[in-house]
mmCIF file of C-alpha atoms in Angstrom:
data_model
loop_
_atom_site.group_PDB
_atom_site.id
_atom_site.type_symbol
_atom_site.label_atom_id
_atom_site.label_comp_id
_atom_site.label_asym_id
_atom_site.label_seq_id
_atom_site.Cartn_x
_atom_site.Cartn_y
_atom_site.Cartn_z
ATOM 1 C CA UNK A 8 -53.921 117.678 -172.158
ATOM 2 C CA UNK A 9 -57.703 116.066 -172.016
ATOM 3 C CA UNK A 10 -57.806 114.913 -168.018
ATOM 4 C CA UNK A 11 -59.834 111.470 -167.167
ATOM 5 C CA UNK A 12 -60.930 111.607 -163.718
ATOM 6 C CA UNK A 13 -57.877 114.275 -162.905
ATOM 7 C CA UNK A 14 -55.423 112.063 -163.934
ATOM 8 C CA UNK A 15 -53.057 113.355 -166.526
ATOM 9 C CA UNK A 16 -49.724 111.511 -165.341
ATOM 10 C CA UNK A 17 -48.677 108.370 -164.745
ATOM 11 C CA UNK A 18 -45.823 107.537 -162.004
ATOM 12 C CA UNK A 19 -44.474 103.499 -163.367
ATOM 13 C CA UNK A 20 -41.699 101.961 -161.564
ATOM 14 C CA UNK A 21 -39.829 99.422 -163.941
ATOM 15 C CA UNK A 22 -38.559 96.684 -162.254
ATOM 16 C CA UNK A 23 -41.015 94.414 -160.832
ATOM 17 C CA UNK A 24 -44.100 95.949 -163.153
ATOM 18 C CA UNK A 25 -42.634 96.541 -166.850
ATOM 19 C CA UNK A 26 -39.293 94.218 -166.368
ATOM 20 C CA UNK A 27 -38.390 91.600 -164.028
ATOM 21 C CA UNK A 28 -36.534 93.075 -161.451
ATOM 22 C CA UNK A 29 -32.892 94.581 -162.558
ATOM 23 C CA UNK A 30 -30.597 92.892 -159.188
ATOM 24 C CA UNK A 31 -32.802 91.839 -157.093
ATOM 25 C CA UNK A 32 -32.871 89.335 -154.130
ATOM 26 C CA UNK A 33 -33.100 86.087 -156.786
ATOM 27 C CA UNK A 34 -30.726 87.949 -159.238
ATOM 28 C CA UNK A 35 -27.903 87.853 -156.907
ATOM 29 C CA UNK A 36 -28.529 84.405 -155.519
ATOM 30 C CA UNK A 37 -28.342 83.064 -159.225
ATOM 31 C CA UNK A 38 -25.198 84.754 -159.443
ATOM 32 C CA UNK A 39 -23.486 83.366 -156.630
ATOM 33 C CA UNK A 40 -24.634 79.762 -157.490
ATOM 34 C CA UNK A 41 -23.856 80.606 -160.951
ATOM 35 C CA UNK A 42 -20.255 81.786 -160.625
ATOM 36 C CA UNK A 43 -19.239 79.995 -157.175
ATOM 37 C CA UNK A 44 -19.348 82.931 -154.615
ATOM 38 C CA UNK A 45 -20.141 82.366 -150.884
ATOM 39 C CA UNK A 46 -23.606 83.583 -150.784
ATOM 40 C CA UNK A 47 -23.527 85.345 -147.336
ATOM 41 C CA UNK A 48 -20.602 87.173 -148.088
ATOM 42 C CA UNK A 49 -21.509 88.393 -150.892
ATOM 43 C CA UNK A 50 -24.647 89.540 -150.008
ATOM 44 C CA UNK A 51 -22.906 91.564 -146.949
ATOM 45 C CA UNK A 52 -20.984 93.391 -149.221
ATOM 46 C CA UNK A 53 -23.562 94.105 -151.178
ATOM 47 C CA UNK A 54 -25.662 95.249 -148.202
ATOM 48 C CA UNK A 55 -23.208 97.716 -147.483
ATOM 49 C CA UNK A 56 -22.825 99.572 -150.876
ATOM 50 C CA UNK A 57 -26.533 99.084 -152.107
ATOM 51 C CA UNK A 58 -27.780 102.779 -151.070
ATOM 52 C CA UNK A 59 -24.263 104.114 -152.702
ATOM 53 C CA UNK A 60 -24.341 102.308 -155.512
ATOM 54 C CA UNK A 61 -28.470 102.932 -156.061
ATOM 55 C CA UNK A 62 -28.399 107.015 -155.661
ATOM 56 C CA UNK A 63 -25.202 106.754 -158.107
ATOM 57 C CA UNK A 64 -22.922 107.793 -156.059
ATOM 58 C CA UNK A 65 -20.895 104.308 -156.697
ATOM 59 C CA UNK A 66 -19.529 102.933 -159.973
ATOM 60 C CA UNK A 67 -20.616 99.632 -161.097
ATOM 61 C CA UNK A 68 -16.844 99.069 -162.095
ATOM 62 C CA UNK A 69 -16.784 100.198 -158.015
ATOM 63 C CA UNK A 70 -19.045 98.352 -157.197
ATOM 64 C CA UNK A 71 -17.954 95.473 -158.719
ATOM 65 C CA UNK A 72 -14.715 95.733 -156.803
ATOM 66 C CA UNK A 73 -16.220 96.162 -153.356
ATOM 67 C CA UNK A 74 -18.734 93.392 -153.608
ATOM 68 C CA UNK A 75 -17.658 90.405 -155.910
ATOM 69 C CA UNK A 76 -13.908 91.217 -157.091
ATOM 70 C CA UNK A 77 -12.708 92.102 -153.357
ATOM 71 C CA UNK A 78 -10.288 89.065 -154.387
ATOM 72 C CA UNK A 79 -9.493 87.043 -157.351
ATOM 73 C CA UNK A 80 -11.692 85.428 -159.065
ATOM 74 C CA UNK A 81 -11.643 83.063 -162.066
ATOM 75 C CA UNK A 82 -14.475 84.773 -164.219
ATOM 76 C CA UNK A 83 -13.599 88.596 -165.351
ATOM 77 C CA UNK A 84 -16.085 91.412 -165.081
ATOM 78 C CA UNK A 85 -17.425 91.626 -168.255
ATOM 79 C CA UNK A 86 -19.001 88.367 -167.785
ATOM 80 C CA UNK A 87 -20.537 88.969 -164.873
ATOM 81 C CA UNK A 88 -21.722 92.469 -166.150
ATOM 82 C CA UNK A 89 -23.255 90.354 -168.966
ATOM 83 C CA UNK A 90 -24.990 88.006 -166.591
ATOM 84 C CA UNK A 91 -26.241 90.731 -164.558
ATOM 85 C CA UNK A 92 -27.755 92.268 -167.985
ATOM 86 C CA UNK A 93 -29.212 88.778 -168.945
ATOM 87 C CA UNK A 94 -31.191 89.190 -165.850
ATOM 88 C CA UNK A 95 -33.508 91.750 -166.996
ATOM 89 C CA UNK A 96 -36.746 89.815 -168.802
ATOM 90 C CA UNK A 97 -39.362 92.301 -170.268
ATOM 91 C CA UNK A 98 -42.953 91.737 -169.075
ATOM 92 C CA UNK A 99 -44.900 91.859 -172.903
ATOM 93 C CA UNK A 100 -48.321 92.211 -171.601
ATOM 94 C CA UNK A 101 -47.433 95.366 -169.195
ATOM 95 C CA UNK A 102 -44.935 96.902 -171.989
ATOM 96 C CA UNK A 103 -47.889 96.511 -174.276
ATOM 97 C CA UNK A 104 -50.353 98.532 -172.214
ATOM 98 C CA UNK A 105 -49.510 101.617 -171.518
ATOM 99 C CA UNK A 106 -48.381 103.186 -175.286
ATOM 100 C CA UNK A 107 -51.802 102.433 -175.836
ATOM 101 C CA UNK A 108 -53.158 104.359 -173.022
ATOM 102 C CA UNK A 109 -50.955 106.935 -173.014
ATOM 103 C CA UNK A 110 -51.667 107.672 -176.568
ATOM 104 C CA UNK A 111 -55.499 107.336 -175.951
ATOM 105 C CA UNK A 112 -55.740 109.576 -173.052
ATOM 106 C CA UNK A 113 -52.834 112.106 -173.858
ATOM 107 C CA UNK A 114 -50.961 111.015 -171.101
ATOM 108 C CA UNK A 115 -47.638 112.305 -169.367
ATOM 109 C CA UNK A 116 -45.581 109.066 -168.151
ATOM 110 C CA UNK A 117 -42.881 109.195 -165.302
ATOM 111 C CA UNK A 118 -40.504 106.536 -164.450
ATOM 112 C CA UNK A 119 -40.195 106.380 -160.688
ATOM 113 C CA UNK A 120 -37.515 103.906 -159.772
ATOM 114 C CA UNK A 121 -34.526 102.494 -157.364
ATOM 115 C CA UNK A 122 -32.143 101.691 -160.209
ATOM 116 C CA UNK A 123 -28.430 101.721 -160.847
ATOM 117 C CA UNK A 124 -27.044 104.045 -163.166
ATOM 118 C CA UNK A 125 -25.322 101.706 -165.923
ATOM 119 C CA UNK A 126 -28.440 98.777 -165.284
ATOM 120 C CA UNK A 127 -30.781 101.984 -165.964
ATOM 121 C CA UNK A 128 -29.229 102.782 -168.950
ATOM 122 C CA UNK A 129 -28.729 99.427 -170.431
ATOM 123 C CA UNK A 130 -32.495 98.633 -169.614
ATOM 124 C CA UNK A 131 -33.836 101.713 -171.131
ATOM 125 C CA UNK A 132 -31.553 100.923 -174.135
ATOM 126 C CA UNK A 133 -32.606 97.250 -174.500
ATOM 127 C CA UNK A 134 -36.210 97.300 -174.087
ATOM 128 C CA UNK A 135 -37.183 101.061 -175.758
ATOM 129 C CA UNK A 136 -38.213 102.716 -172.852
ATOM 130 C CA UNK A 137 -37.187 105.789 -173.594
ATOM 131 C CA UNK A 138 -40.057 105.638 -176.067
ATOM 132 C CA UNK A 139 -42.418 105.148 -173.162
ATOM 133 C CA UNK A 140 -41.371 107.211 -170.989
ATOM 134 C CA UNK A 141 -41.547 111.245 -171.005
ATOM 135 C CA UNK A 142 -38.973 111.621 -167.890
ATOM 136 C CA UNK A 143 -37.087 109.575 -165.803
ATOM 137 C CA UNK A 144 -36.517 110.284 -162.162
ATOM 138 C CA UNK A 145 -34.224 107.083 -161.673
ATOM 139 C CA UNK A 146 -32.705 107.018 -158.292
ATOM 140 C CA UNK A 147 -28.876 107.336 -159.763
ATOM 141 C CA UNK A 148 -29.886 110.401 -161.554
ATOM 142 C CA UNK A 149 -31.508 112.560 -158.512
ATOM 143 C CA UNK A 150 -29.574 110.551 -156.120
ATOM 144 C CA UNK A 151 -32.399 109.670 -153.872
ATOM 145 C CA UNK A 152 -33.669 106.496 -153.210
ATOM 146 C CA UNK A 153 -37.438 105.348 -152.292
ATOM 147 C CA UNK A 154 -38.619 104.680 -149.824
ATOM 148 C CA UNK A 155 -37.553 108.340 -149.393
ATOM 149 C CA UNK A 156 -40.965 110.079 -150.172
ATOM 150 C CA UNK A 157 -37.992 113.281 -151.605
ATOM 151 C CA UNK A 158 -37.921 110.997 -154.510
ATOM 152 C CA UNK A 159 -41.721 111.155 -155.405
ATOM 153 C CA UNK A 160 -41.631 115.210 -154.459
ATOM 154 C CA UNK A 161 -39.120 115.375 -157.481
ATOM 155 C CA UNK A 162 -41.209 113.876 -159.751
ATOM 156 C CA UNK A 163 -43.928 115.890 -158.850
ATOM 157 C CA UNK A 164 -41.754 118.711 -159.622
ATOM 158 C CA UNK A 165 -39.975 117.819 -163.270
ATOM 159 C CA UNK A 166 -43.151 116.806 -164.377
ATOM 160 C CA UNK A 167 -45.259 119.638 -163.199
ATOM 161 C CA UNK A 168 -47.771 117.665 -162.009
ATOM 162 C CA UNK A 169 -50.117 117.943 -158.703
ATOM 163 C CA UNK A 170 -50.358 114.572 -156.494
ATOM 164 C CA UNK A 171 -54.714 114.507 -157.084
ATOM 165 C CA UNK A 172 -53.609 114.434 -160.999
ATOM 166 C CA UNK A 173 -51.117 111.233 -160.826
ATOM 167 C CA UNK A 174 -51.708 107.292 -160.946
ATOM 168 C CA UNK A 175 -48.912 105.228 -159.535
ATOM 169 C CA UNK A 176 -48.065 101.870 -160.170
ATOM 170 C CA UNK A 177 -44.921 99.725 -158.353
ATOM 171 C CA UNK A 178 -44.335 96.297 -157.053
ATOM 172 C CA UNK A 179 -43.898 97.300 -153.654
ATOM 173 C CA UNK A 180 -46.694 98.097 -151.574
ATOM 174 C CA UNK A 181 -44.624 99.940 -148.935
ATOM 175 C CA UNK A 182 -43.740 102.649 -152.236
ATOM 176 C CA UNK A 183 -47.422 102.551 -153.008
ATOM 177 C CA UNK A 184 -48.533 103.661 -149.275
ATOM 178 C CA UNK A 185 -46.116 106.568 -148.978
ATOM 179 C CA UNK A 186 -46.750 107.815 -152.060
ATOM 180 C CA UNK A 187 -50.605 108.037 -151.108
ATOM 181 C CA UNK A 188 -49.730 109.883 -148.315
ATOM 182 C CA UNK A 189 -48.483 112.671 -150.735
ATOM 183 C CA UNK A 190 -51.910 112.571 -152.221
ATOM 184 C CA UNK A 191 -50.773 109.974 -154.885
ATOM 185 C CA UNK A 192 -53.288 107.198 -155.658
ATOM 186 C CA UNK A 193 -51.672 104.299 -156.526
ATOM 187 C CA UNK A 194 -51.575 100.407 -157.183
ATOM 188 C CA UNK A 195 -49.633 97.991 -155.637
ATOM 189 C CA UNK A 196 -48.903 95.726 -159.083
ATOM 190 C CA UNK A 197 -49.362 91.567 -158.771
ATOM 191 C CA UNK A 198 -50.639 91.059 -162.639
ATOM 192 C CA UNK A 199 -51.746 92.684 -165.936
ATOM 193 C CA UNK A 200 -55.434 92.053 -164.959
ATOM 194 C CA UNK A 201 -55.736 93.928 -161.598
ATOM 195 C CA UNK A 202 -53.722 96.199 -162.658
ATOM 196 C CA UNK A 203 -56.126 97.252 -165.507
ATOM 197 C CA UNK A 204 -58.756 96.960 -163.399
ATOM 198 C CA UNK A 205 -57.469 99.822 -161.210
ATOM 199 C CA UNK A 206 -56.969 101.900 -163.986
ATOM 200 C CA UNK A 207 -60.068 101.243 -165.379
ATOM 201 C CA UNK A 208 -61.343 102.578 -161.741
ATOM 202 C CA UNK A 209 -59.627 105.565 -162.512
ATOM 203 C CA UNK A 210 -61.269 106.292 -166.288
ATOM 204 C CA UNK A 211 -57.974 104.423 -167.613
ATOM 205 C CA UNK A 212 -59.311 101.741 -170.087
ATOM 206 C CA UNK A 213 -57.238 99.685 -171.882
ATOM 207 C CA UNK A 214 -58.089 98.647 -175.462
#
């Protein structure tokens, strides 16, 4: 594998940097105006079974029934499954760049990511990732959640990859820090352009 400035692998998150974010913050406060729930309460429950429901150690059908059917409602699950699905949006520009680099430069690309089993799947489904991507170390397969740094050790590991050879990109600068204390260089995504320009930094040019 040719290496450009040591880097040979690319760490991605998804949501936030190739998709909008799977259930989010705004996601769940759509639903709740959407489909009449009490906002506060809902988002308690939800609190409470995030981690559990994130490392795959909950359902979504469990999930479901902890945090929004915990009584009767007048909507049934499969349409709010199918509203949480509608809020997944692909970002064309970032989706567009890195094929092109990975094919240029011979690169090996990781998804890194907090993401729920069945939203996982129905994401990589839906917008081809697994066409992108080379392996993914989503949080409700290895059942470890960032910001523990075990999660970033793993992909390290499947990959078989050193931390001076990787480029990581996520939404969250908090992800972004830790990671670089592994040794990981990294950029804290806010648009296509920066973005590029970091990678270009790196010997990464799109184009």
């Amino acid at each position: 594998m040719p290496e450009v400035a040591g880097i040979t692998t690319l760490f991605l998150d998804i949501g936030g940097v190739l998709l909008t974010n799977g259930w989010d913050h705004l996601s769940r406060h759509r639903a709740a105006e959407t489909f009449g729930l009490d906002w506060d309460a809902m988002e308690a429950r939800h609190q409470a079974h995030v981690d559990a429901y994130e490392k795959g150690r909950l359902s979504l059908d469990d999930y479901l029934t902890q945090v929004i059917f915990n009584e009767p409602r007048p909507f049934g699950r499969e349409a709010f499954w199918q509203f949480m699905c509608a809020q997944s949006q692909p970002d064309p520009g970032m989706l567009a760049l890195f094929p092109g680099l990975k094919q240029r430069y011979g690169l090996k690309l990781v998804a890194v990511s907090n993401e729920a089993k069945e939203l996982n799947a129905y994401r990589i489904e839906t917008f081809g990732l697994d066409r992108l991507f080379d392996i993914f170390i989503s949080s409700s397969f290895v059942h470890v959640r960032k910001p523990d740094t075990d999660i970033f050790q793993i992909a390290l590991e499947v990959s078989m990859t050193r931390p001076e050879q990787v480029f990581y990109v996520d939404n969250t600068g908090e992800y972004v820090d830790l990671a670089a204390g592994l040794g990981i260089r990294g950029r804290t995504h806010t648009d296509l352009a920066s973005t590029e320009e970091a990678l270009a930094k790196v010997g990464l040019l799109a184009g």
